């Protein structure tokens, strides 16, 4: 099967604008979460500064910036006929609904044009697993043989529409969120953009534009495979048995080298039901002996950017030989004995699993492997 590697990354976050800076912020526990005044009530979030921005769409601006960084790192000419693009977002330009064309297709077309991408972009909008599903979509596009490179970018900005929607569900905490903790009482919102450039390597050949050097491959991360599973449990509530999340993990387990599995980076929203559901799914998958961490205590829930952003940080952590701590966690508050990382830990593992869940019963899991060799 065609191997898929990440050859470039780009991020735009409130705690740093490079993967290295963001990684250092996470290690230091440096969050940008703060309480913002709003009606009908304030909310805790990690938001980007709009200082100096004068364009029509801040959402498109940060998506383009993150993608350009990833393209530059990959040394890619995005105008090539075999370069694709996937945009991940949940709400896109929804804050401009009174004055602009807010369709996600229109936004993707404008972003692709700004990047110089000449192929037709693809949009993935699948609740909170959107950017993980977008990475899987990018892998499928490469494995189809129609593309050599795919730029996958996820972005989200917060709006009154989003904030009041979560408030109506009583899902937001007025404190910094506490994933998997006994005192957790809800999620925080976040803004970010994150992008990866994915490259295909055919068996015996590294795509149609040349052979990947043996010296390059060990430094890259392979996206081994991923799964999206929908348990159709409830429009906004997760399955009490972790059905969809477990089935996504179950698909990946035969591909995992258990001796090299460093950690599972979970969704970890810090809501009562999500964290409990993930704990049950991890137990059912036989992963209670694997360290688990969550990053939303740093970024908040960045929605359409979360899967890509949290995967980039996880790659940085594995490269540094560590399992990052779960900001806000101190006392286990789920019914299963999940090994949640409260402090930084060392690891020799070269694989990790990224796990996400979302409204409508959607769940996703993706296995990453350093260097592509088991």
CSV table of C-alpha atoms in Angstrom, one decimal:
chain,number,residue,atom,x,y,z
A,1,UNK,CA,0.0,0.0,0.0
A,2,UNK,CA,1.1,3.5,-0.8
A,3,UNK,CA,2.8,5.1,2.2
A,4,UNK,CA,1.9,8.7,3.1
A,5,UNK,CA,4.4,11.0,4.9
A,6,UNK,CA,4.1,14.5,6.4
A,7,UNK,CA,6.7,16.7,4.7
A,8,UNK,CA,5.7,20.1,6.1
A,9,UNK,CA,3.8,21.6,9.0
A,10,UNK,CA,2.4,25.1,9.7
A,11,UNK,CA,0.5,26.6,12.6
A,12,UNK,CA,-1.1,29.8,13.8
A,13,UNK,CA,-2.1,29.7,17.5
A,14,UNK,CA,-2.3,32.1,20.4
A,15,UNK,CA,0.7,30.5,22.1
A,16,UNK,CA,3.0,30.4,19.1
A,17,UNK,CA,3.3,30.6,15.3
A,18,UNK,CA,5.7,27.7,14.7
A,19,UNK,CA,5.5,24.0,15.7
A,20,UNK,CA,8.6,24.5,17.8
A,21,UNK,CA,7.2,27.5,19.7
A,22,UNK,CA,3.9,25.8,20.3
A,23,UNK,CA,5.6,22.7,21.6
A,24,UNK,CA,7.7,24.7,24.0
A,25,UNK,CA,4.5,26.5,25.2
A,26,UNK,CA,2.8,23.2,25.9
A,27,UNK,CA,5.8,21.9,27.8
A,28,UNK,CA,5.8,25.0,29.9
A,29,UNK,CA,2.1,24.8,30.5
A,30,UNK,CA,1.7,28.3,29.0
A,31,UNK,CA,-1.9,28.6,28.0
A,32,UNK,CA,-3.7,31.5,26.4
A,33,UNK,CA,-7.0,30.7,28.0
A,34,UNK,CA,-8.8,33.7,29.5
A,35,UNK,CA,-12.3,34.8,30.4
A,36,UNK,CA,-14.0,36.9,27.8
A,37,UNK,CA,-17.0,39.1,28.5
A,38,UNK,CA,-20.1,38.3,26.3
A,39,UNK,CA,-23.8,38.0,26.4
A,40,UNK,CA,-25.7,36.2,27.8
A,41,UNK,CA,-22.6,35.2,29.8
A,42,UNK,CA,-18.8,35.3,29.6
A,43,UNK,CA,-16.8,32.4,28.3
A,44,UNK,CA,-13.3,31.0,28.7
A,45,UNK,CA,-11.4,30.7,25.4
A,46,UNK,CA,-8.0,30.9,23.7
A,47,UNK,CA,-8.4,33.5,21.0
A,48,UNK,CA,-6.1,35.0,18.4
A,49,UNK,CA,-5.2,38.7,18.2
A,50,UNK,CA,-6.8,40.6,15.3
A,51,UNK,CA,-4.3,43.4,15.7
A,52,UNK,CA,-3.2,44.7,12.2
A,53,UNK,CA,-5.7,42.5,10.3
A,54,UNK,CA,-7.8,44.5,7.8
A,55,UNK,CA,-9.1,41.8,5.4
A,56,UNK,CA,-12.6,40.5,4.9
A,57,UNK,CA,-12.1,37.1,6.5
A,58,UNK,CA,-9.9,36.4,9.5
A,59,UNK,CA,-10.7,32.7,9.1
A,60,UNK,CA,-9.4,32.5,5.6
A,61,UNK,CA,-6.4,34.7,6.6
A,62,UNK,CA,-5.2,32.2,9.3
A,63,UNK,CA,-5.9,29.2,7.1
A,64,UNK,CA,-3.7,30.7,4.3
A,65,UNK,CA,-0.9,31.6,6.7
A,66,UNK,CA,-0.7,28.1,8.2
A,67,UNK,CA,-0.8,26.4,4.8
A,68,UNK,CA,1.9,28.7,3.4
A,69,UNK,CA,4.2,27.8,6.3
A,70,UNK,CA,3.6,24.1,5.7
A,71,UNK,CA,4.2,24.5,1.9
A,72,UNK,CA,7.4,26.4,2.5
A,73,UNK,CA,8.7,23.8,4.9
A,74,UNK,CA,7.9,21.1,2.4
A,75,UNK,CA,9.6,23.0,-0.4
A,76,UNK,CA,6.5,22.5,-2.5
A,77,UNK,CA,5.3,24.3,-5.6
A,78,UNK,CA,1.5,24.3,-4.9
A,79,UNK,CA,0.6,25.1,-8.5
A,80,UNK,CA,1.6,21.7,-9.8
A,81,UNK,CA,-1.2,19.7,-11.5
A,82,UNK,CA,-0.8,16.8,-9.0
A,83,UNK,CA,-1.1,18.9,-5.9
A,84,UNK,CA,-4.5,18.7,-4.0
A,85,UNK,CA,-5.9,20.7,-1.1
A,86,UNK,CA,-8.3,19.7,1.6
A,87,UNK,CA,-9.9,22.3,3.9
A,88,UNK,CA,-11.2,21.3,7.3
A,89,UNK,CA,-13.6,23.6,9.2
A,90,UNK,CA,-16.9,23.4,11.0
A,91,UNK,CA,-18.3,26.9,10.7
A,92,UNK,CA,-15.8,28.8,8.5
A,93,UNK,CA,-17.0,32.3,7.8
A,94,UNK,CA,-20.3,32.0,9.8
A,95,UNK,CA,-19.6,35.3,11.6
A,96,UNK,CA,-20.1,37.0,8.2
A,97,UNK,CA,-23.4,35.5,7.5
A,98,UNK,CA,-25.2,38.8,7.1
A,99,UNK,CA,-22.8,40.2,4.5
A,100,UNK,CA,-20.7,37.6,2.7
A,101,UNK,CA,-20.9,34.3,0.9
A,102,UNK,CA,-20.3,32.0,3.8
A,103,UNK,CA,-20.3,28.7,2.0
A,104,UNK,CA,-17.4,26.5,2.8
A,105,UNK,CA,-16.9,25.7,-0.9
A,106,UNK,CA,-16.4,29.4,-1.7
A,107,UNK,CA,-14.0,29.8,1.2
A,108,UNK,CA,-12.0,26.8,0.1
A,109,UNK,CA,-11.8,28.1,-3.5
A,110,UNK,CA,-10.5,31.5,-2.3
A,111,UNK,CA,-7.9,29.8,0.0
A,112,UNK,CA,-6.7,27.5,-2.8
A,113,UNK,CA,-6.4,30.5,-5.2
A,114,UNK,CA,-4.3,32.5,-2.7
A,115,UNK,CA,-2.0,29.5,-2.2
A,116,UNK,CA,-1.7,29.0,-5.9
A,117,UNK,CA,-3.3,25.6,-5.9
A,118,UNK,CA,-4.8,24.9,-9.4
A,119,UNK,CA,-6.8,21.7,-8.6
A,120,UNK,CA,-10.3,21.8,-7.2
A,121,UNK,CA,-10.2,21.9,-3.4
A,122,UNK,CA,-12.1,19.5,-1.2
A,123,UNK,CA,-14.0,20.5,2.0
A,124,UNK,CA,-14.4,18.3,5.0
A,125,UNK,CA,-16.8,19.5,7.7
A,126,UNK,CA,-17.6,16.6,10.0
A,127,UNK,CA,-18.1,18.2,13.5
A,128,UNK,CA,-15.1,18.0,15.8
A,129,UNK,CA,-13.3,15.2,13.9
A,130,UNK,CA,-13.2,17.4,10.8
A,131,UNK,CA,-9.4,17.9,10.6
A,132,UNK,CA,-8.6,14.2,11.4
A,133,UNK,CA,-11.2,13.2,8.8
A,134,UNK,CA,-9.5,15.7,6.4
A,135,UNK,CA,-6.1,14.0,6.9
A,136,UNK,CA,-7.7,10.7,6.1
A,137,UNK,CA,-9.3,12.2,3.0
A,138,UNK,CA,-5.8,13.5,2.0
A,139,UNK,CA,-4.4,10.0,2.5
A,140,UNK,CA,-7.1,8.6,0.3
A,141,UNK,CA,-6.5,11.2,-2.4
A,142,UNK,CA,-2.8,10.2,-2.5
A,143,UNK,CA,-3.5,6.5,-2.5
A,144,UNK,CA,-5.8,6.9,-5.4
A,145,UNK,CA,-2.8,7.8,-7.5
A,146,UNK,CA,-4.3,11.1,-8.7
A,147,UNK,CA,-2.0,13.3,-6.5
A,148,UNK,CA,1.6,13.4,-5.4
A,149,UNK,CA,1.0,16.0,-2.6
A,150,UNK,CA,-2.0,17.1,-0.7
A,151,UNK,CA,-2.1,20.3,1.5
A,152,UNK,CA,-4.5,19.7,4.4
A,153,UNK,CA,-5.4,22.8,6.4
A,154,UNK,CA,-7.8,23.1,9.3
A,155,UNK,CA,-8.9,26.4,10.8
A,156,UNK,CA,-11.6,27.8,13.1
A,157,UNK,CA,-12.5,31.2,14.5
A,158,UNK,CA,-15.0,31.7,17.3
A,159,UNK,CA,-18.2,33.7,16.8
A,160,UNK,CA,-21.4,34.6,18.7
A,161,UNK,CA,-23.1,31.8,16.8
A,162,UNK,CA,-20.7,29.2,18.1
A,163,UNK,CA,-20.3,30.5,21.6
A,164,UNK,CA,-24.1,30.8,22.3
A,165,UNK,CA,-24.6,27.4,20.7
A,166,UNK,CA,-22.3,25.8,23.2
A,167,UNK,CA,-23.7,27.9,26.0
A,168,UNK,CA,-27.2,26.7,25.2
A,169,UNK,CA,-25.9,23.1,25.8
A,170,UNK,CA,-24.4,24.1,29.1
A,171,UNK,CA,-21.1,22.7,27.8
A,172,UNK,CA,-18.7,25.6,28.6
A,173,UNK,CA,-16.7,26.0,31.7
A,174,UNK,CA,-15.9,29.5,33.2
A,175,UNK,CA,-12.6,28.1,34.4
A,176,UNK,CA,-9.6,26.7,32.5
A,177,UNK,CA,-10.8,23.2,31.4
A,178,UNK,CA,-9.6,20.0,33.3
A,179,UNK,CA,-9.5,17.0,30.9
A,180,UNK,CA,-10.3,13.7,32.6
A,181,UNK,CA,-10.2,15.4,36.1
A,182,UNK,CA,-12.6,14.8,38.8
A,183,UNK,CA,-13.4,18.5,39.0
A,184,UNK,CA,-14.0,19.0,35.2
A,185,UNK,CA,-17.1,20.9,34.4
A,186,UNK,CA,-17.0,21.7,30.7
A,187,UNK,CA,-14.9,22.7,27.7
A,188,UNK,CA,-13.2,25.9,26.6
A,189,UNK,CA,-13.2,27.3,23.1
A,190,UNK,CA,-10.2,28.1,21.0
A,191,UNK,CA,-9.0,29.6,17.7
A,192,UNK,CA,-6.2,28.3,15.5
A,193,UNK,CA,-5.1,27.1,12.1
A,194,UNK,CA,-2.8,24.2,11.3
A,195,UNK,CA,-1.7,22.6,8.1
A,196,UNK,CA,0.2,19.5,6.9
A,197,UNK,CA,1.6,18.8,3.5
A,198,UNK,CA,1.2,15.1,2.8
A,199,UNK,CA,3.3,13.2,0.2
A,200,UNK,CA,2.8,9.8,-1.4
A,201,UNK,CA,5.5,7.2,-1.6
A,202,UNK,CA,4.5,4.3,-3.9
A,203,UNK,CA,6.1,0.9,-3.3
A,204,UNK,CA,9.5,1.1,-4.8
A,205,UNK,CA,9.0,4.7,-5.8
A,206,UNK,CA,8.4,8.0,-3.9
A,207,UNK,CA,5.6,9.5,-6.0
A,208,UNK,CA,5.9,10.6,-9.6
A,209,UNK,CA,8.3,13.5,-8.9
A,210,UNK,CA,11.3,11.5,-7.7
A,211,UNK,CA,12.5,9.0,-5.2
A,212,UNK,CA,12.5,9.9,-1.5
A,213,UNK,CA,16.1,9.6,-0.2
A,214,UNK,CA,16.7,7.0,2.4
A,215,UNK,CA,18.3,9.7,4.5
A,216,UNK,CA,15.1,11.8,4.4
A,217,UNK,CA,12.6,9.1,5.4
A,218,UNK,CA,13.6,8.4,9.0
A,219,UNK,CA,13.1,12.1,9.9
A,220,UNK,CA,9.5,12.2,8.6
A,221,UNK,CA,6.3,11.0,10.1
A,222,UNK,CA,4.1,8.5,8.3
A,223,UNK,CA,0.4,8.6,8.5
A,224,UNK,CA,-0.1,4.9,8.6
A,225,UNK,CA,-3.9,4.6,8.5
A,226,UNK,CA,-7.0,6.1,10.0
A,227,UNK,CA,-10.7,5.3,10.6
A,228,UNK,CA,-13.9,7.3,10.9
A,229,UNK,CA,-16.7,5.5,12.7
A,230,UNK,CA,-20.2,6.9,13.5
A,231,UNK,CA,-22.2,5.2,16.3
A,232,UNK,CA,-25.2,7.5,15.6
A,233,UNK,CA,-25.8,7.6,19.4
A,234,UNK,CA,-27.1,11.2,19.7
A,235,UNK,CA,-27.0,14.5,18.0
A,236,UNK,CA,-24.8,16.0,20.7
A,237,UNK,CA,-24.1,13.3,23.3
A,238,UNK,CA,-21.4,10.6,23.1
A,239,UNK,CA,-22.2,6.9,23.3
A,240,UNK,CA,-22.2,5.6,26.9
A,241,UNK,CA,-20.2,2.5,25.7
A,242,UNK,CA,-17.7,4.4,23.6
A,243,UNK,CA,-18.9,2.4,20.6
A,244,UNK,CA,-17.7,4.7,17.8
A,245,UNK,CA,-14.4,5.6,19.4
A,246,UNK,CA,-13.7,1.9,20.2
A,247,UNK,CA,-14.5,0.8,16.7
A,248,UNK,CA,-12.2,3.4,15.2
A,249,UNK,CA,-9.4,2.2,17.6
A,250,UNK,CA,-10.2,-1.4,16.8
A,251,UNK,CA,-9.5,-0.8,13.1
A,252,UNK,CA,-6.0,0.5,13.9
A,253,UNK,CA,-5.0,-2.0,16.6
A,254,UNK,CA,-3.7,-4.7,14.1
A,255,UNK,CA,-1.4,-2.0,12.6
A,256,UNK,CA,0.1,-0.9,16.0
A,257,UNK,CA,3.4,-2.0,17.3
A,258,UNK,CA,2.5,-2.1,21.0
A,259,UNK,CA,6.2,-1.9,22.0
A,260,UNK,CA,6.6,1.4,20.1
A,261,UNK,CA,3.2,3.0,21.0
A,262,UNK,CA,4.3,6.1,23.0
A,263,UNK,CA,0.8,7.5,23.8
A,264,UNK,CA,-2.7,8.1,22.8
A,265,UNK,CA,-3.5,11.8,22.3
A,266,UNK,CA,-7.2,11.9,23.1
A,267,UNK,CA,-10.0,14.4,22.4
A,268,UNK,CA,-10.1,15.3,26.1
A,269,UNK,CA,-12.7,18.1,26.0
A,270,UNK,CA,-13.2,18.0,29.8
A,271,UNK,CA,-16.9,17.6,29.5
A,272,UNK,CA,-18.4,14.9,31.8
A,273,UNK,CA,-19.6,12.6,29.1
A,274,UNK,CA,-16.8,12.9,26.5
A,275,UNK,CA,-14.0,12.0,28.8
A,276,UNK,CA,-15.9,9.1,30.3
A,277,UNK,CA,-16.7,7.8,26.8
A,278,UNK,CA,-13.1,8.0,25.8
A,279,UNK,CA,-12.0,6.2,28.9
A,280,UNK,CA,-14.4,3.3,28.2
A,281,UNK,CA,-13.3,3.1,24.6
A,282,UNK,CA,-9.6,3.0,25.7
A,283,UNK,CA,-10.4,0.2,28.1
A,284,UNK,CA,-12.3,-1.8,25.5
A,285,UNK,CA,-9.4,-1.4,23.1
A,286,UNK,CA,-7.0,-2.8,25.7
A,287,UNK,CA,-5.0,0.5,26.0
A,288,UNK,CA,-5.2,1.2,29.7
A,289,UNK,CA,-1.4,0.5,30.0
A,290,UNK,CA,-0.6,3.2,27.4
A,291,UNK,CA,-0.1,6.9,28.5
A,292,UNK,CA,-2.8,9.2,27.5
A,293,UNK,CA,-2.7,13.0,27.2
A,294,UNK,CA,-5.0,15.9,26.1
A,295,UNK,CA,-4.0,19.4,24.9
A,296,UNK,CA,-7.2,21.4,25.2
A,297,UNK,CA,-6.0,22.8,28.5
A,298,UNK,CA,-3.6,24.8,26.4
A,299,UNK,CA,-5.5,25.6,23.2
A,300,UNK,CA,-9.1,25.2,24.2
A,301,UNK,CA,-11.2,23.3,21.6
A,302,UNK,CA,-10.0,24.6,18.2
A,303,UNK,CA,-12.7,22.5,16.5
A,304,UNK,CA,-11.9,22.3,12.7
A,305,UNK,CA,-8.1,22.7,13.5
A,306,UNK,CA,-7.9,20.4,16.5
A,307,UNK,CA,-6.9,17.1,14.8
A,308,UNK,CA,-4.1,18.6,12.7
A,309,UNK,CA,-2.8,21.0,15.5
A,310,UNK,CA,-2.8,18.3,18.2
A,311,UNK,CA,-1.1,15.8,15.8
A,312,UNK,CA,1.7,18.3,15.0
A,313,UNK,CA,2.3,18.9,18.7
A,314,UNK,CA,2.3,15.1,19.3
A,315,UNK,CA,4.9,14.6,16.5
A,316,UNK,CA,7.1,17.2,18.2
A,317,UNK,CA,6.7,15.5,21.5
A,318,UNK,CA,7.6,12.1,20.1
A,319,UNK,CA,10.6,13.6,18.3
A,320,UNK,CA,11.8,14.9,21.7
A,321,UNK,CA,11.2,11.5,23.4
A,322,UNK,CA,8.4,12.6,25.7
A,323,UNK,CA,4.8,12.3,26.7
A,324,UNK,CA,3.4,15.8,27.3
A,325,UNK,CA,1.4,16.6,30.5
A,326,UNK,CA,-2.3,17.1,30.5
A,327,UNK,CA,-2.8,20.7,31.5
A,328,UNK,CA,-5.5,21.0,34.2
A,329,UNK,CA,-5.5,17.4,35.2
A,330,UNK,CA,-4.7,16.4,38.8
A,331,UNK,CA,-7.2,13.7,40.0
A,332,UNK,CA,-8.7,11.0,37.8
A,333,UNK,CA,-12.4,11.6,37.4
A,334,UNK,CA,-13.5,8.8,35.0
A,335,UNK,CA,-14.6,5.3,35.9
A,336,UNK,CA,-11.8,3.5,34.1
A,337,UNK,CA,-8.2,3.6,35.3
A,338,UNK,CA,-6.8,5.5,32.3
A,339,UNK,CA,-3.1,6.4,32.5
A,340,UNK,CA,-3.5,10.2,32.1
A,341,UNK,CA,-0.1,12.0,32.0
A,342,UNK,CA,-0.1,14.5,34.8
A,343,UNK,CA,3.5,15.4,34.4
A,344,UNK,CA,6.0,15.2,31.5
A,345,UNK,CA,7.2,11.6,31.0
A,346,UNK,CA,10.0,10.2,28.8
A,347,UNK,CA,9.3,7.7,26.0
A,348,UNK,CA,11.2,5.7,23.5
A,349,UNK,CA,8.1,5.1,21.4
A,350,UNK,CA,7.9,5.9,17.7
A,351,UNK,CA,4.2,5.7,17.3
A,352,UNK,CA,1.1,7.5,18.6
A,353,UNK,CA,-2.6,7.4,18.1
A,354,UNK,CA,-4.7,10.6,17.6
A,355,UNK,CA,-8.3,10.2,18.8
A,356,UNK,CA,-11.2,12.6,18.2
A,357,UNK,CA,-14.9,12.6,18.7
A,358,UNK,CA,-17.8,14.9,17.8
A,359,UNK,CA,-21.4,15.8,17.6
A,360,UNK,CA,-23.7,13.4,15.7
A,361,UNK,CA,-21.8,10.3,16.9
A,362,UNK,CA,-18.7,10.8,14.8
A,363,UNK,CA,-15.4,9.4,16.0
A,364,UNK,CA,-12.0,9.1,14.4
A,365,UNK,CA,-8.6,7.7,15.1
A,366,UNK,CA,-5.3,8.0,13.2
A,367,UNK,CA,-2.0,6.1,13.7
A,368,UNK,CA,1.3,8.0,13.2
A,369,UNK,CA,4.7,6.3,12.9
A,370,UNK,CA,8.1,7.8,12.9
A,371,UNK,CA,10.1,7.1,9.7
A,372,UNK,CA,7.6,4.7,8.3
A,373,UNK,CA,9.3,1.5,9.4
A,374,UNK,CA,8.0,-0.9,12.0
